[in-house]
């Protein structure tokens, strides 16, 4: 494993960009989730049109040992279709909210994909051989008249062009009244959780007709509703532990051994609000949009509208580190409320050795924070910087009156260009960053 | 990019967002609407505080007029000044149902009338000079607002729509009474009003009124 680079010793280069080049973005092409599998060989994206596209990394070639393999399309399939709930007269969007890979057990790959209401288990398998020489069938599949058969032969497997098939193996439906925002696979390799605004359910991967409700925060009277669940995740190696974040900026850790219904948390992580920063929008910007455990399981990271916070699981009173993603937006909250940008749910991710965290921002900027060196950097994902292996130049936003050369002023930021979804290769310095409808892949410069 | 952070405009923007969410694809987003309702609550708190501050100022203005009229009654000379008590009484009796003829006098309704002209006041405690324009129409507005707010809340408490749980199709009905923060405001406001009433007695007895 190459050292997970901090911004001091890593130079990020453009590698590839996937997706249409048009400025006119079709709504169905908007990327809604990005996820590497456990080995990093496969990279899955989901979009608003309900499709999943999986990219596979080419093996490093012997001719060019210092170049990592490129990611090329491996499989594309329609995971979810739009549905209509006749009882409630509601349309159910086909947008893929989350994809999570199952740990690989055999030659096939399995992933869970979910929209607002239904989770599906997909099997992605390769077929590169086919049987030839059937006794009862012609080559084109037509059945032979048995009376014409005079001899028997054993069919032989012959090579064919590689075909990647995706087939739905399980459909987990009708368990969520509200919109699913998270799925998370347990380290026990048998169960997983799904979370909506008010409830979290525990499933067995093999059983689709029932699930256990393990968290329910729905009040008896909906008028008393004060918070919703915004994200949930299992601990990476403790199969009894999971966390869920709320719209009030709190994170609750639960232990499934304590009771069947985990309404009582084991730990409550909350930082008191700074009264000096109180505004009309305090509740909105403190809502947590993403929560991710570190790979080593000792920390967790939360993302709210303006910052990233890193929590030590042993300390509930306040985060151990806080990073400002785009503090210059604090004075713009009113405009961001009017144009709905304040509701954007940014995600965040760790690198392989938990030394660097990354998240997206506006103007197609994304930010990395090196925890060890206490440095941060801003990069931009754009077609202009997309010559092969061109080194990414750090960007600077000018917040004061005087704008230096190469700096961008806050007022010229494009708020329609946002990076919500980012993913970091689990073992290497390769990152996948999704703009509205394009997927950018960057990697660190080797040698 | 900058916009006026005005409580009233935030209230209307928020209500528009909730209205639009009812026709969005995928159904009402509970999380987003909850956050919008918090903005609505915050804006409403500020809006109500501002309105009550206005009432407070109006009450103090009325106190001054009452004091003046009492002084004037000791010197019953000019006809114009006799109309002042009418102005004062009109304002105080505005909310009552008494159809007193006095309340129909033009002076109470026409802001440009000489009897409702600007008043300059020097507060001996703070040495602050304040000028009041005629604001009787403002007082009417505020008291209408209070009536309307009270009516809306009563209506929402008895609305049958609250029995719905899964289909939150009418979130607007929740704001009037739901979300405990909204309910607690009522108690706070009563406190503010009583404090203001007490404060006005001490300070204004020492005020000098200049014409």
XYZ file of C-alpha atoms in Angstrom, chain A residues 27 48 82 88 90-94 116 177-179 197-198 218 220-230 246-248 278-284 287-288 329 331-332 334-340 343 345 410-411 415, chain B residues 1-7 9-10 13-15 17 22 24-47 156-157 162-168 174 177-181 183:
108
model
C -31.553 14.972 -15.448
C -30.923 9.842 -11.067
C -39.886 4.767 -11.328
C -50.617 7.431 -1.190
C -47.001 9.320 -4.623
C -44.439 8.783 -7.291
C -41.352 6.908 -6.126
C -38.208 8.189 -7.744
C -35.833 5.755 -9.384
C -36.128 5.914 -1.733
C -42.503 4.466 4.946
C -40.096 7.375 4.606
C -37.222 8.003 2.217
C -35.937 9.625 8.000
C -37.432 8.069 11.099
C -41.168 8.682 15.085
C -46.565 9.542 18.778
C -47.804 12.840 17.452
C -46.163 14.025 14.242
C -46.633 17.606 15.372
C -43.943 16.912 17.958
C -41.378 15.994 15.320
C -38.147 17.854 15.919
C -35.483 15.802 14.195
C -34.957 13.139 11.550
C -32.284 10.536 10.860
C -29.906 11.720 8.162
C -29.640 13.499 12.992
C -30.807 16.754 11.507
C -30.057 18.402 14.853
C -26.938 31.996 15.832
C -28.984 32.906 12.763
C -32.225 32.082 11.034
C -30.464 29.130 9.456
C -28.655 27.644 12.452
C -30.761 24.503 12.416
C -30.191 23.903 8.731
C -27.891 19.172 10.181
C -25.437 16.338 9.487
C -20.510 30.971 2.777
C -22.564 35.365 5.231
C -24.388 34.071 2.141
C -29.832 33.733 3.011
C -29.166 33.526 -0.731
C -28.225 29.881 -0.412
C -31.540 29.298 1.317
C -33.429 31.034 -1.461
C -31.803 28.967 -4.198
C -32.028 25.763 -2.146
C -30.090 21.839 1.541
C -26.145 17.015 1.361
C -16.751 34.329 -3.544
C -19.253 36.214 -5.680
C -23.369 27.361 -7.161
C -25.768 37.431 -4.076
C -26.691 39.391 -1.007
C -30.301 39.489 -0.003
C -32.051 41.307 2.766
C -32.358 39.061 5.769
C -35.813 40.254 6.486
C -38.053 38.147 8.670
C -39.582 37.844 3.310
C -38.118 34.702 4.862
C -40.057 32.283 0.914
C -40.405 29.423 3.366
C -44.114 29.053 2.819
C -40.969 26.243 -0.539
C -46.172 19.231 -2.339
C -42.309 17.713 -6.280
C -41.512 14.330 -7.699
C -40.908 11.643 -5.156
C -43.281 13.000 -2.549
C -42.760 15.441 0.273
C -39.275 15.378 1.678
C -39.708 15.229 5.406
C -36.178 16.356 6.225
C -36.232 19.414 4.004
C -39.648 20.518 5.186
C -38.618 20.123 8.800
C -35.636 22.399 8.208
C -37.801 24.937 6.389
C -40.197 24.937 9.320
C -37.309 25.842 11.635
C -36.500 28.855 9.461
C -40.166 29.746 9.489
C -40.264 29.520 13.266
C -37.131 31.618 13.661
C -38.387 34.253 11.251
C -41.752 34.344 12.923
C -40.152 34.847 16.338
C -38.170 37.801 15.043
C -41.186 39.213 13.219
C -54.989 24.383 13.764
C -55.436 22.868 17.171
C -53.274 15.918 12.335
C -54.359 12.350 12.598
C -52.495 11.580 9.391
C -49.079 10.113 10.007
C -47.486 8.698 6.889
C -48.816 11.186 4.398
C -47.641 14.595 5.540
C -48.454 22.149 11.516
C -49.407 24.936 16.691
C -46.922 22.137 16.221
C -43.208 22.005 16.912
C -43.021 22.814 20.588
C -40.821 25.837 19.932
C -45.970 26.999 21.294
